[in-house]
Amino acid sequence: MSPELRHDVFGPTGWADLTEVADVVAECEDGLALSLHPRRQEAEVLVTSWGMPRLTEDLLRKLPALRTVVHAAGSIRKLISEAVWAQGIVVVSAADANNEPVAEYVYAQTVLALKDVHRRAHRIKSGKGLPSLEEVPGIYGQPVGLVSFGSTARKVATRLRHLESEVMAWDPHVPTDTLRRLDVTPVTDLRELFTRSLVLSVHAPLIPGQTEKLVTGELLRCLPHGATLINTARGAVVDEDALADVLRERPDLYAVLDVTTREPLPPESPLYALPNVMLTGHVAGTVSAERRAMGRLVVEELRRIAAGSPPAHAVSAHASLLRA
């Protein structure tokens, strides 16, 4: 990783902690530097982050001692190849630290949505006067739907308990008993989830051929009056053309999009002009000093590895298919 990214992720104290627990044989900014480094063959653990190229079979041949990859970021989808799994290399992800700010973001946007802040702010700035407070649903006891129930969604559900929300989730990969144990109402029909949710938060990973455009125009039209859609997962999970059409038809709806299929959206995208859309430009995940939490997680995992213990945040090949 670059010196700037290393500083963001570890800071001076975090890097000092890392060098205490591990013998750093190489510091490389990119895959080329790694493949050419004279001590690359000694590396048993590879610490990576954003910008690291895919660990292909060719690159792995140059790292014969590699046993563990610790990724100081969220998604491992672009990093880990089939060759990594085939060689039995342990993969560790700091996604659990990366998604804490995402959960906070979703919680904050949920509160704003239930206070009708998004629409009210636009109307007031447009000079249309003060909307009636009778239109504000209020934050307590409202129905909130979660599309997919992975780590981020679970953290959102935990935070929503404070609001006494009726939390519902759709996830065909999570047993209904698991959801009920977490005080979450399982909903097996996605259409029903949209119909019942005053706030609908998308957390589904982008799985080619399965979740692309999972959120269709038909589903969006099922949202109740005054509902808000929040997407912090992947832009392509939502059919953005259909979303624009529905938002034009239904000015009562609102969409908070932290992610879009293309980032930034092309200039001709209708989402720019719609008054009932907020675009926040992929800010929900860790930024700036928030990234230090990932650095701390990496150091903790290196301590476990050095002590001969299994890492706490290892990702299996199967689990990786269900992640963003």
PDB file of C-alpha atoms in Angstrom:
ATOM      1  CA  MET A   1       0.000   0.000   0.000  1.00  0.00           C
ATOM      2  CA  SER A   2       1.079   3.592  -0.511  1.00  0.00           C
ATOM      3  CA  PRO A   3       2.667   5.527   2.374  1.00  0.00           C
ATOM      4  CA  GLU A   4      -0.424   7.756   2.479  1.00  0.00           C
ATOM      5  CA  LEU A   5      -2.800   4.809   2.766  1.00  0.00           C
ATOM      6  CA  ARG A   6      -0.564   3.130   5.331  1.00  0.00           C
ATOM      7  CA  HIS A   7      -0.715   6.303   7.420  1.00  0.00           C
ATOM      8  CA  ASP A   8      -4.518   6.396   7.106  1.00  0.00           C
ATOM      9  CA  VAL A   9      -4.926   2.755   8.107  1.00  0.00           C
ATOM     10  CA  PHE A  10      -2.301   2.428  10.816  1.00  0.00           C
ATOM     11  CA  GLY A  11      -1.063   5.850  11.850  1.00  0.00           C
ATOM     12  CA  PRO A  12       2.299   6.083  13.598  1.00  0.00           C
ATOM     13  CA  THR A  13       1.289   4.073  16.670  1.00  0.00           C
ATOM     14  CA  GLY A  14      -0.513   1.340  14.741  1.00  0.00           C
ATOM     15  CA  TRP A  15       2.443   0.786  12.455  1.00  0.00           C
ATOM     16  CA  ALA A  16       4.768   0.611  15.441  1.00  0.00           C
ATOM     17  CA  ASP A  17       2.471  -2.020  16.964  1.00  0.00           C
ATOM     18  CA  LEU A  18       2.548  -4.001  13.722  1.00  0.00           C
ATOM     19  CA  THR A  19       6.338  -3.991  13.517  1.00  0.00           C
ATOM     20  CA  GLU A  20       6.518  -5.233  17.101  1.00  0.00           C
ATOM     21  CA  VAL A  21       4.439  -8.296  16.345  1.00  0.00           C
ATOM     22  CA  ALA A  22       5.699  -8.986  12.807  1.00  0.00           C
ATOM     23  CA  ASP A  23       9.031  -8.946  11.016  1.00  0.00           C
ATOM     24  CA  VAL A  24       8.303  -6.690   8.043  1.00  0.00           C
ATOM     25  CA  VAL A  25      10.491  -8.028   5.228  1.00  0.00           C
ATOM     26  CA  ALA A  26       9.042  -5.854   2.457  1.00  0.00           C
ATOM     27  CA  GLU A  27       7.011  -2.667   2.065  1.00  0.00           C
ATOM     28  CA  CYS A  28       5.552  -2.426  -1.431  1.00  0.00           C
ATOM     29  CA  GLU A  29       3.224   0.143  -2.959  1.00  0.00           C
ATOM     30  CA  ASP A  30       1.824  -2.146  -5.657  1.00  0.00           C
ATOM     31  CA  GLY A  31       1.839  -5.635  -7.087  1.00  0.00           C
ATOM     32  CA  LEU A  32       4.760  -4.996  -9.412  1.00  0.00           C
ATOM     33  CA  ALA A  33       6.971  -3.834  -6.572  1.00  0.00           C
ATOM     34  CA  LEU A  34       5.928  -6.896  -4.583  1.00  0.00           C
ATOM     35  CA  SER A  35       6.694  -9.297  -7.433  1.00  0.00           C
ATOM     36  CA  LEU A  36      10.178  -7.794  -7.843  1.00  0.00           C
ATOM     37  CA  HIS A  37      11.124  -7.379  -4.185  1.00  0.00           C
ATOM     38  CA  PRO A  38      14.264  -9.373  -3.309  1.00  0.00           C
ATOM     39  CA  ARG A  39      12.772 -10.691  -0.041  1.00  0.00           C
ATOM     40  CA  ARG A  40       9.309 -11.550  -1.357  1.00  0.00           C
ATOM     41  CA  GLN A  41       9.987 -15.292  -1.042  1.00  0.00           C
ATOM     42  CA  GLU A  42      10.256 -14.949   2.741  1.00  0.00           C
ATOM     43  CA  ALA A  43       6.777 -13.470   3.225  1.00  0.00           C
ATOM     44  CA  GLU A  44       4.433 -15.744   5.173  1.00  0.00           C
ATOM     45  CA  VAL A  45       1.762 -13.091   5.741  1.00  0.00           C
ATOM     46  CA  LEU A  46       0.712 -10.468   3.218  1.00  0.00           C
ATOM     47  CA  VAL A  47      -1.051  -7.336   4.508  1.00  0.00           C
ATOM     48  CA  THR A  48      -3.032  -5.641   1.737  1.00  0.00           C
ATOM     49  CA  SER A  49      -5.523  -2.825   1.308  1.00  0.00           C
ATOM     50  CA  TRP A  50      -7.267  -0.849  -1.435  1.00  0.00           C
ATOM     51  CA  GLY A  51      -5.389  -0.751  -4.726  1.00  0.00           C
ATOM     52  CA  MET A  52      -3.701  -4.134  -4.385  1.00  0.00           C
ATOM     53  CA  PRO A  53      -3.957  -6.108  -7.650  1.00  0.00           C
ATOM     54  CA  ARG A  54      -5.563  -9.522  -7.798  1.00  0.00           C
ATOM     55  CA  LEU A  55      -3.537 -12.318  -6.243  1.00  0.00           C
ATOM     56  CA  THR A  56      -3.248 -14.430  -9.354  1.00  0.00           C
ATOM     57  CA  GLU A  57      -1.587 -17.805  -9.652  1.00  0.00           C
ATOM     58  CA  ASP A  58       1.363 -16.115 -11.360  1.00  0.00           C
ATOM     59  CA  LEU A  59       1.861 -13.663  -8.499  1.00  0.00           C
ATOM     60  CA  LEU A  60       1.439 -16.397  -5.887  1.00  0.00           C
ATOM     61  CA  ARG A  61       4.250 -18.391  -7.500  1.00  0.00           C
ATOM     62  CA  LYS A  62       6.546 -15.539  -6.520  1.00  0.00           C
ATOM     63  CA  LEU A  63       5.366 -15.818  -2.896  1.00  0.00           C
ATOM     64  CA  PRO A  64       6.126 -19.465  -2.086  1.00  0.00           C
ATOM     65  CA  ALA A  65       6.031 -19.038   1.701  1.00  0.00           C
ATOM     66  CA  LEU A  66       2.697 -17.195   1.772  1.00  0.00           C
ATOM     67  CA  ARG A  67       0.241 -18.715   4.243  1.00  0.00           C
ATOM     68  CA  THR A  68      -2.100 -15.841   5.166  1.00  0.00           C
ATOM     69  CA  VAL A  69      -3.507 -12.718   3.520  1.00  0.00           C
ATOM     70  CA  VAL A  70      -4.790 -10.005   5.860  1.00  0.00           C
ATOM     71  CA  HIS A  71      -6.817  -7.417   3.948  1.00  0.00           C
ATOM     72  CA  ALA A  72      -7.014  -4.005   5.618  1.00  0.00           C
ATOM     73  CA  ALA A  73     -10.170  -3.032   3.754  1.00  0.00           C
ATOM     74  CA  GLY A  74     -13.648  -4.387   3.155  1.00  0.00           C
ATOM     75  CA  SER A  75     -14.406  -6.445   0.066  1.00  0.00           C
ATOM     76  CA  ILE A  76     -11.954  -9.152  -0.999  1.00  0.00           C
ATOM     77  CA  ARG A  77     -13.812  -9.926  -4.226  1.00  0.00           C
ATOM     78  CA  LYS A  78     -11.308  -8.221  -6.563  1.00  0.00           C
ATOM     79  CA  LEU A  79      -8.267  -9.325  -4.562  1.00  0.00           C
ATOM     80  CA  ILE A  80      -8.695 -13.044  -4.000  1.00  0.00           C
ATOM     81  CA  SER A  81      -8.502 -15.445  -6.939  1.00  0.00           C
ATOM     82  CA  GLU A  82      -9.435 -19.120  -7.067  1.00  0.00           C
ATOM     83  CA  ALA A  83      -5.716 -19.867  -6.828  1.00  0.00           C
ATOM     84  CA  VAL A  84      -5.637 -18.441  -3.301  1.00  0.00           C
ATOM     85  CA  TRP A  85      -8.362 -20.803  -2.111  1.00  0.00           C
ATOM     86  CA  ALA A  86      -6.852 -23.728  -4.029  1.00  0.00           C
ATOM     87  CA  GLN A  87      -3.539 -23.282  -2.226  1.00  0.00           C
ATOM     88  CA  GLY A  88      -5.212 -23.240   1.176  1.00  0.00           C
ATOM     89  CA  ILE A  89      -4.062 -19.719   1.969  1.00  0.00           C
ATOM     90  CA  VAL A  90      -5.985 -18.245   4.900  1.00  0.00           C
ATOM     91  CA  VAL A  91      -7.803 -15.021   4.029  1.00  0.00           C
ATOM     92  CA  VAL A  92      -8.591 -12.455   6.718  1.00  0.00           C
ATOM     93  CA  SER A  93     -10.685  -9.341   6.088  1.00  0.00           C
ATOM     94  CA  ALA A  94     -11.052  -6.144   8.095  1.00  0.00           C
ATOM     95  CA  ALA A  95     -14.592  -5.757   6.759  1.00  0.00           C
ATOM     96  CA  ASP A  96     -15.943  -5.962  10.297  1.00  0.00           C
ATOM     97  CA  ALA A  97     -14.138  -2.714  11.107  1.00  0.00           C
ATOM     98  CA  ASN A  98     -14.859  -1.148   7.723  1.00  0.00           C
ATOM     99  CA  ASN A  99     -18.607  -1.598   8.028  1.00  0.00           C
ATOM    100  CA  GLU A 100     -19.013   0.010  11.459  1.00  0.00           C
ATOM    101  CA  PRO A 101     -19.230   3.519   9.932  1.00  0.00           C
ATOM    102  CA  VAL A 102     -21.609   2.131   7.293  1.00  0.00           C
ATOM    103  CA  ALA A 103     -23.973   0.974  10.022  1.00  0.00           C
ATOM    104  CA  GLU A 104     -23.731   4.377  11.701  1.00  0.00           C
ATOM    105  CA  TYR A 105     -24.482   6.065   8.370  1.00  0.00           C
ATOM    106  CA  VAL A 106     -27.551   3.902   7.763  1.00  0.00           C
ATOM    107  CA  TYR A 107     -28.784   4.509  11.295  1.00  0.00           C
ATOM    108  CA  ALA A 108     -28.314   8.272  10.899  1.00  0.00           C
ATOM    109  CA  GLN A 109     -30.076   8.341   7.529  1.00  0.00           C
ATOM    110  CA  THR A 110     -32.908   6.261   8.986  1.00  0.00           C
ATOM    111  CA  VAL A 111     -33.420   8.814  11.754  1.00  0.00           C
ATOM    112  CA  LEU A 112     -33.374  11.655   9.204  1.00  0.00           C
ATOM    113  CA  ALA A 113     -35.831   9.785   6.991  1.00  0.00           C
ATOM    114  CA  LEU A 114     -38.275   9.132   9.825  1.00  0.00           C
ATOM    115  CA  LYS A 115     -38.020  12.789  10.812  1.00  0.00           C
ATOM    116  CA  ASP A 116     -38.749  13.630   7.141  1.00  0.00           C
ATOM    117  CA  VAL A 117     -35.635  15.815   7.117  1.00  0.00           C
ATOM    118  CA  HIS A 118     -34.670  15.126   3.500  1.00  0.00           C
ATOM    119  CA  ARG A 119     -37.966  16.257   1.976  1.00  0.00           C
ATOM    120  CA  ARG A 120     -38.556  19.059   4.459  1.00  0.00           C
ATOM    121  CA  ALA A 121     -35.125  20.582   3.864  1.00  0.00           C
ATOM    122  CA  HIS A 122     -35.655  20.606   0.097  1.00  0.00           C
ATOM    123  CA  ARG A 123     -39.117  22.098   0.353  1.00  0.00           C
ATOM    124  CA  ILE A 124     -38.022  24.835   2.749  1.00  0.00           C
ATOM    125  CA  LYS A 125     -35.004  25.773   0.606  1.00  0.00           C
ATOM    126  CA  SER A 126     -37.287  25.888  -2.431  1.00  0.00           C
ATOM    127  CA  GLY A 127     -39.304  28.628  -0.726  1.00  0.00           C
ATOM    128  CA  LYS A 128     -42.424  26.505  -0.415  1.00  0.00           C
ATOM    129  CA  GLY A 129     -42.908  27.217   3.268  1.00  0.00           C
ATOM    130  CA  LEU A 130     -42.879  24.922   6.263  1.00  0.00           C
ATOM    131  CA  PRO A 131     -44.388  21.479   5.676  1.00  0.00           C
ATOM    132  CA  SER A 132     -46.871  20.281   8.244  1.00  0.00           C
ATOM    133  CA  LEU A 133     -45.398  18.376  11.162  1.00  0.00           C
ATOM    134  CA  GLU A 134     -48.332  16.004  10.840  1.00  0.00           C
ATOM    135  CA  GLU A 135     -46.564  14.504   7.817  1.00  0.00           C
ATOM    136  CA  VAL A 136     -43.566  13.431   9.918  1.00  0.00           C
ATOM    137  CA  PRO A 137     -43.856   9.748  10.928  1.00  0.00           C
ATOM    138  CA  GLY A 138     -41.469  10.071  13.902  1.00  0.00           C
ATOM    139  CA  ILE A 139     -38.546   7.853  14.793  1.00  0.00           C
ATOM    140  CA  TYR A 140     -40.011   5.366  17.265  1.00  0.00           C
ATOM    141  CA  GLY A 141     -41.638   2.046  16.446  1.00  0.00           C
ATOM    142  CA  GLN A 142     -41.509   2.374  12.663  1.00  0.00           C
ATOM    143  CA  PRO A 143     -41.079  -0.520  10.189  1.00  0.00           C
ATOM    144  CA  VAL A 144     -37.572  -0.781   8.717  1.00  0.00           C
ATOM    145  CA  GLY A 145     -36.661  -3.371   6.099  1.00  0.00           C
ATOM    146  CA  LEU A 146     -33.210  -4.793   5.394  1.00  0.00           C
ATOM    147  CA  VAL A 147     -32.430  -6.402   2.047  1.00  0.00           C
ATOM    148  CA  SER A 148     -29.861  -9.073   3.007  1.00  0.00           C
ATOM    149  CA  PHE A 149     -28.682  -9.682   6.552  1.00  0.00           C
ATOM    150  CA  GLY A 150     -24.917  -9.784   6.611  1.00  0.00           C
ATOM    151  CA  SER A 151     -22.552  -8.160   9.081  1.00  0.00           C
ATOM    152  CA  THR A 152     -23.486  -4.560   8.257  1.00  0.00           C
ATOM    153  CA  ALA A 153     -27.219  -5.207   8.378  1.00  0.00           C
ATOM    154  CA  ARG A 154     -26.853  -6.952  11.745  1.00  0.00           C
ATOM    155  CA  LYS A 155     -25.121  -3.885  13.142  1.00  0.00           C
ATOM    156  CA  VAL A 156     -27.883  -1.681  11.751  1.00  0.00           C
ATOM    157  CA  ALA A 157     -30.511  -3.901  13.382  1.00  0.00           C
ATOM    158  CA  THR A 158     -28.718  -3.635  16.734  1.00  0.00           C
ATOM    159  CA  ARG A 159     -28.705   0.164  16.530  1.00  0.00           C
ATOM    160  CA  LEU A 160     -32.376   0.277  15.560  1.00  0.00           C
ATOM    161  CA  ARG A 161     -33.374  -1.388  18.829  1.00  0.00           C
ATOM    162  CA  HIS A 162     -32.856   2.005  20.440  1.00  0.00           C
ATOM    163  CA  LEU A 163     -35.698   3.296  18.257  1.00  0.00           C
ATOM    164  CA  GLU A 164     -37.936   0.305  19.048  1.00  0.00           C
ATOM    165  CA  SER A 165     -38.121  -0.221  15.290  1.00  0.00           C
ATOM    166  CA  GLU A 166     -39.999  -3.095  13.733  1.00  0.00           C
ATOM    167  CA  VAL A 167     -36.935  -4.519  11.978  1.00  0.00           C
ATOM    168  CA  MET A 168     -37.597  -6.941   9.124  1.00  0.00           C
ATOM    169  CA  ALA A 169     -35.105  -8.700   6.877  1.00  0.00           C
ATOM    170  CA  TRP A 170     -35.073 -10.677   3.673  1.00  0.00           C
ATOM    171  CA  ASP A 171     -32.118 -13.001   3.172  1.00  0.00           C
ATOM    172  CA  PRO A 172     -32.491 -16.470   1.633  1.00  0.00           C
ATOM    173  CA  HIS A 173     -29.101 -17.468   3.082  1.00  0.00           C
ATOM    174  CA  VAL A 174     -29.944 -16.756   6.733  1.00  0.00           C
ATOM    175  CA  PRO A 175     -32.205 -19.185   8.648  1.00  0.00           C
ATOM    176  CA  THR A 176     -35.415 -17.641   9.952  1.00  0.00           C
ATOM    177  CA  ASP A 177     -34.604 -18.912  13.449  1.00  0.00           C
ATOM    178  CA  THR A 178     -31.385 -16.879  13.402  1.00  0.00           C
ATOM    179  CA  LEU A 179     -33.308 -13.737  12.502  1.00  0.00           C
ATOM    180  CA  ARG A 180     -35.881 -14.305  15.232  1.00  0.00           C
ATOM    181  CA  ARG A 181     -33.162 -14.820  17.849  1.00  0.00           C
ATOM    182  CA  LEU A 182     -31.878 -11.367  16.913  1.00  0.00           C
ATOM    183  CA  ASP A 183     -35.366  -9.827  17.269  1.00  0.00           C
ATOM    184  CA  VAL A 184     -35.650  -9.419  13.516  1.00  0.00           C
ATOM    185  CA  THR A 185     -38.801 -10.449  11.677  1.00  0.00           C
ATOM    186  CA  PRO A 186     -37.988 -12.762   8.757  1.00  0.00           C
ATOM    187  CA  VAL A 187     -39.716 -11.881   5.495  1.00  0.00           C
ATOM    188  CA  THR A 188     -39.354 -14.510   2.791  1.00  0.00           C
ATOM    189  CA  ASP A 189     -41.017 -12.508   0.017  1.00  0.00           C
ATOM    190  CA  LEU A 190     -39.064  -9.463  -1.174  1.00  0.00           C
ATOM    191  CA  ARG A 191     -42.208  -7.761  -2.445  1.00  0.00           C
ATOM    192  CA  GLU A 192     -43.738  -8.011   1.029  1.00  0.00           C
ATOM    193  CA  LEU A 193     -40.624  -6.439   2.564  1.00  0.00           C
ATOM    194  CA  PHE A 194     -40.921  -3.429   0.258  1.00  0.00           C
ATOM    195  CA  THR A 195     -44.647  -3.135   0.902  1.00  0.00           C
ATOM    196  CA  ARG A 196     -44.191  -3.041   4.687  1.00  0.00           C
ATOM    197  CA  SER A 197     -41.049  -0.879   5.039  1.00  0.00           C
ATOM    198  CA  LEU A 198     -41.141   2.856   5.686  1.00  0.00           C
ATOM    199  CA  VAL A 199     -37.355   2.787   5.439  1.00  0.00           C
ATOM    200  CA  LEU A 200     -35.794   0.165   3.166  1.00  0.00           C
ATOM    201  CA  SER A 201     -32.021  -0.320   3.447  1.00  0.00           C
ATOM    202  CA  VAL A 202     -30.159  -2.328   0.803  1.00  0.00           C
ATOM    203  CA  HIS A 203     -27.262  -4.491   2.027  1.00  0.00           C
ATOM    204  CA  ALA A 204     -27.129  -7.224  -0.627  1.00  0.00           C
ATOM    205  CA  PRO A 205     -23.736  -8.053  -2.147  1.00  0.00           C
ATOM    206  CA  LEU A 206     -23.321  -7.749  -5.895  1.00  0.00           C
ATOM    207  CA  ILE A 207     -23.253 -11.330  -7.160  1.00  0.00           C
ATOM    208  CA  PRO A 208     -23.149 -11.489 -10.969  1.00  0.00           C
ATOM    209  CA  GLY A 209     -26.208 -13.204 -12.371  1.00  0.00           C
ATOM    210  CA  GLN A 210     -28.000 -13.199  -9.014  1.00  0.00           C
ATOM    211  CA  THR A 211     -28.307  -9.776  -7.417  1.00  0.00           C
ATOM    212  CA  GLU A 212     -27.748  -7.421 -10.359  1.00  0.00           C
ATOM    213  CA  LYS A 213     -30.815  -5.146 -10.484  1.00  0.00           C
ATOM    214  CA  LEU A 214     -32.326  -7.130  -7.642  1.00  0.00           C
ATOM    215  CA  VAL A 215     -34.242  -3.996  -6.640  1.00  0.00           C
ATOM    216  CA  THR A 216     -36.604  -3.557  -9.575  1.00  0.00           C
ATOM    217  CA  GLY A 217     -39.090  -0.872 -10.483  1.00  0.00           C
ATOM    218  CA  GLU A 218     -41.912  -3.243  -9.572  1.00  0.00           C
ATOM    219  CA  LEU A 219     -40.527  -3.603  -6.053  1.00  0.00           C
ATOM    220  CA  LEU A 220     -39.912   0.131  -5.678  1.00  0.00           C
ATOM    221  CA  ARG A 221     -43.523   0.867  -6.586  1.00  0.00           C
ATOM    222  CA  CYS A 222     -44.565  -1.313  -3.633  1.00  0.00           C
ATOM    223  CA  LEU A 223     -43.009   1.071  -1.102  1.00  0.00           C
ATOM    224  CA  PRO A 224     -45.584   2.793   1.115  1.00  0.00           C
ATOM    225  CA  HIS A 225     -46.299   6.515   0.914  1.00  0.00           C
ATOM    226  CA  GLY A 226     -43.400   8.597   2.226  1.00  0.00           C
ATOM    227  CA  ALA A 227     -40.907   5.721   2.264  1.00  0.00           C
ATOM    228  CA  THR A 228     -37.140   6.123   1.916  1.00  0.00           C
ATOM    229  CA  LEU A 229     -34.726   3.808   0.106  1.00  0.00           C
ATOM    230  CA  ILE A 230     -31.119   3.707   1.379  1.00  0.00           C
ATOM    231  CA  ASN A 231     -28.379   1.981  -0.620  1.00  0.00           C
ATOM    232  CA  THR A 232     -24.911   1.556   0.879  1.00  0.00           C
ATOM    233  CA  ALA A 233     -24.234  -1.855  -0.710  1.00  0.00           C
ATOM    234  CA  ARG A 234     -23.459  -1.795  -4.429  1.00  0.00           C
ATOM    235  CA  GLY A 235     -25.051   0.489  -6.986  1.00  0.00           C
ATOM    236  CA  ALA A 236     -25.760  -2.261  -9.505  1.00  0.00           C
ATOM    237  CA  VAL A 237     -27.993  -4.089  -7.021  1.00  0.00           C
ATOM    238  CA  VAL A 238     -30.603  -1.400  -7.774  1.00  0.00           C
ATOM    239  CA  ASP A 239     -32.067  -0.881 -11.245  1.00  0.00           C
ATOM    240  CA  GLU A 240     -31.184   2.816 -11.392  1.00  0.00           C
ATOM    241  CA  ASP A 241     -33.174   3.551 -14.554  1.00  0.00           C
ATOM    242  CA  ALA A 242     -36.270   2.074 -12.955  1.00  0.00           C
ATOM    243  CA  LEU A 243     -35.505   3.953  -9.729  1.00  0.00           C
ATOM    244  CA  ALA A 244     -35.419   7.263 -11.596  1.00  0.00           C
ATOM    245  CA  ASP A 245     -38.752   6.457 -13.255  1.00  0.00           C
ATOM    246  CA  VAL A 246     -40.408   5.544  -9.965  1.00  0.00           C
ATOM    247  CA  LEU A 247     -39.076   8.626  -8.176  1.00  0.00           C
ATOM    248  CA  ARG A 248     -40.509  10.811 -10.942  1.00  0.00           C
ATOM    249  CA  GLU A 249     -43.867   9.065 -10.616  1.00  0.00           C
ATOM    250  CA  ARG A 250     -43.792   9.040  -6.815  1.00  0.00           C
ATOM    251  CA  PRO A 251     -42.486  12.356  -5.406  1.00  0.00           C
ATOM    252  CA  ASP A 252     -43.519  11.085  -1.969  1.00  0.00           C
ATOM    253  CA  LEU A 253     -40.626   8.604  -2.086  1.00  0.00           C
ATOM    254  CA  TYR A 254     -36.990   9.467  -1.343  1.00  0.00           C
ATOM    255  CA  ALA A 255     -33.714   7.721  -2.173  1.00  0.00           C
ATOM    256  CA  VAL A 256     -30.415   8.065  -0.327  1.00  0.00           C
ATOM    257  CA  LEU A 257     -27.739   6.597  -2.589  1.00  0.00           C
ATOM    258  CA  ASP A 258     -24.234   6.320  -1.219  1.00  0.00           C
ATOM    259  CA  VAL A 259     -23.311   3.982  -4.069  1.00  0.00           C
ATOM    260  CA  THR A 260     -24.217   4.004  -7.753  1.00  0.00           C
ATOM    261  CA  THR A 261     -23.471   1.680 -10.657  1.00  0.00           C
ATOM    262  CA  ARG A 262     -20.979   4.182 -12.025  1.00  0.00           C
ATOM    263  CA  GLU A 263     -19.127   6.466  -9.643  1.00  0.00           C
ATOM    264  CA  PRO A 264     -19.538   9.264 -10.323  1.00  0.00           C
ATOM    265  CA  LEU A 265     -22.739   8.936 -12.297  1.00  0.00           C
ATOM    266  CA  PRO A 266     -22.530  10.051 -15.930  1.00  0.00           C
ATOM    267  CA  PRO A 267     -23.570  13.698 -16.487  1.00  0.00           C
ATOM    268  CA  GLU A 268     -26.745  12.624 -18.272  1.00  0.00           C
ATOM    269  CA  SER A 269     -28.051  10.578 -15.329  1.00  0.00           C
ATOM    270  CA  PRO A 270     -31.587  11.677 -14.389  1.00  0.00           C
ATOM    271  CA  LEU A 271     -30.791  11.062 -10.724  1.00  0.00           C
ATOM    272  CA  TYR A 272     -28.901  14.379 -10.548  1.00  0.00           C
ATOM    273  CA  ALA A 273     -31.987  16.442 -11.316  1.00  0.00           C
ATOM    274  CA  LEU A 274     -34.534  14.639  -9.175  1.00  0.00           C
ATOM    275  CA  PRO A 275     -35.394  16.539  -5.980  1.00  0.00           C
ATOM    276  CA  ASN A 276     -36.107  13.334  -4.068  1.00  0.00           C
ATOM    277  CA  VAL A 277     -32.603  11.867  -4.397  1.00  0.00           C
ATOM    278  CA  MET A 278     -29.548  12.369  -2.184  1.00  0.00           C
ATOM    279  CA  LEU A 279     -26.196  11.285  -3.626  1.00  0.00           C
ATOM    280  CA  THR A 280     -23.404  11.037  -1.054  1.00  0.00           C
ATOM    281  CA  GLY A 281     -20.542   9.605  -3.111  1.00  0.00           C
ATOM    282  CA  HIS A 282     -19.430   6.453  -1.287  1.00  0.00           C
ATOM    283  CA  VAL A 283     -18.763   8.157   2.041  1.00  0.00           C
ATOM    284  CA  ALA A 284     -20.485   5.570   4.245  1.00  0.00           C
ATOM    285  CA  GLY A 285     -17.461   3.271   4.546  1.00  0.00           C
ATOM    286  CA  THR A 286     -14.351   4.125   6.507  1.00  0.00           C
ATOM    287  CA  VAL A 287     -12.682   7.409   5.617  1.00  0.00           C
ATOM    288  CA  SER A 288      -9.700   9.284   7.043  1.00  0.00           C
ATOM    289  CA  ALA A 289      -9.172   8.567  10.749  1.00  0.00           C
ATOM    290  CA  GLU A 290     -11.990   5.993  10.750  1.00  0.00           C
ATOM    291  CA  ARG A 291      -9.608   3.664   8.913  1.00  0.00           C
ATOM    292  CA  ARG A 292      -7.468   3.298  12.015  1.00  0.00           C
ATOM    293  CA  ALA A 293     -10.018   0.777  13.283  1.00  0.00           C
ATOM    294  CA  MET A 294      -9.042  -1.499  10.402  1.00  0.00           C
ATOM    295  CA  GLY A 295      -5.385  -1.087  11.302  1.00  0.00           C
ATOM    296  CA  ARG A 296      -6.111  -2.096  14.887  1.00  0.00           C
ATOM    297  CA  LEU A 297      -8.004  -5.160  13.677  1.00  0.00           C
ATOM    298  CA  VAL A 298      -5.074  -6.147  11.438  1.00  0.00           C
ATOM    299  CA  VAL A 299      -2.599  -5.874  14.317  1.00  0.00           C
ATOM    300  CA  GLU A 300      -4.881  -7.939  16.570  1.00  0.00           C
ATOM    301  CA  GLU A 301      -5.103 -10.635  13.909  1.00  0.00           C
ATOM    302  CA  LEU A 302      -1.321 -10.659  13.446  1.00  0.00           C
ATOM    303  CA  ARG A 303      -0.949 -11.172  17.198  1.00  0.00           C
ATOM    304  CA  ARG A 304      -3.273 -14.171  17.024  1.00  0.00           C
ATOM    305  CA  ILE A 305      -1.363 -15.620  14.084  1.00  0.00           C
ATOM    306  CA  ALA A 306       1.986 -15.092  15.841  1.00  0.00           C
ATOM    307  CA  ALA A 307       0.613 -16.878  18.910  1.00  0.00           C
ATOM    308  CA  GLY A 308      -0.495 -19.838  16.821  1.00  0.00           C
ATOM    309  CA  SER A 309      -4.196 -19.061  17.235  1.00  0.00           C
ATOM    310  CA  PRO A 310      -6.693 -18.971  14.372  1.00  0.00           C
ATOM    311  CA  PRO A 311      -7.632 -15.471  13.188  1.00  0.00           C
ATOM    312  CA  ALA A 312     -11.003 -14.175  14.342  1.00  0.00           C
ATOM    313  CA  HIS A 313     -11.964 -12.614  11.012  1.00  0.00           C
ATOM    314  CA  ALA A 314     -11.055 -15.335   8.532  1.00  0.00           C
ATOM    315  CA  VAL A 315     -13.256 -15.610   5.441  1.00  0.00           C
ATOM    316  CA  SER A 316     -14.034 -18.937   3.798  1.00  0.00           C
ATOM    317  CA  ALA A 317     -14.303 -19.416   0.053  1.00  0.00           C
ATOM    318  CA  HIS A 318     -18.047 -20.057   0.403  1.00  0.00           C
ATOM    319  CA  ALA A 319     -18.624 -17.000   2.593  1.00  0.00           C
ATOM    320  CA  SER A 320     -16.715 -14.825   0.136  1.00  0.00           C
ATOM    321  CA  LEU A 321     -19.338 -15.573  -2.519  1.00  0.00           C
ATOM    322  CA  LEU A 322     -22.036 -14.031  -0.326  1.00  0.00           C
ATOM    323  CA  ARG A 323     -20.136 -10.830   0.466  1.00  0.00           C
ATOM    324  CA  ALA A 324     -19.944  -7.543  -1.356  1.00  0.00           C
TER     325      ALA A 324
END
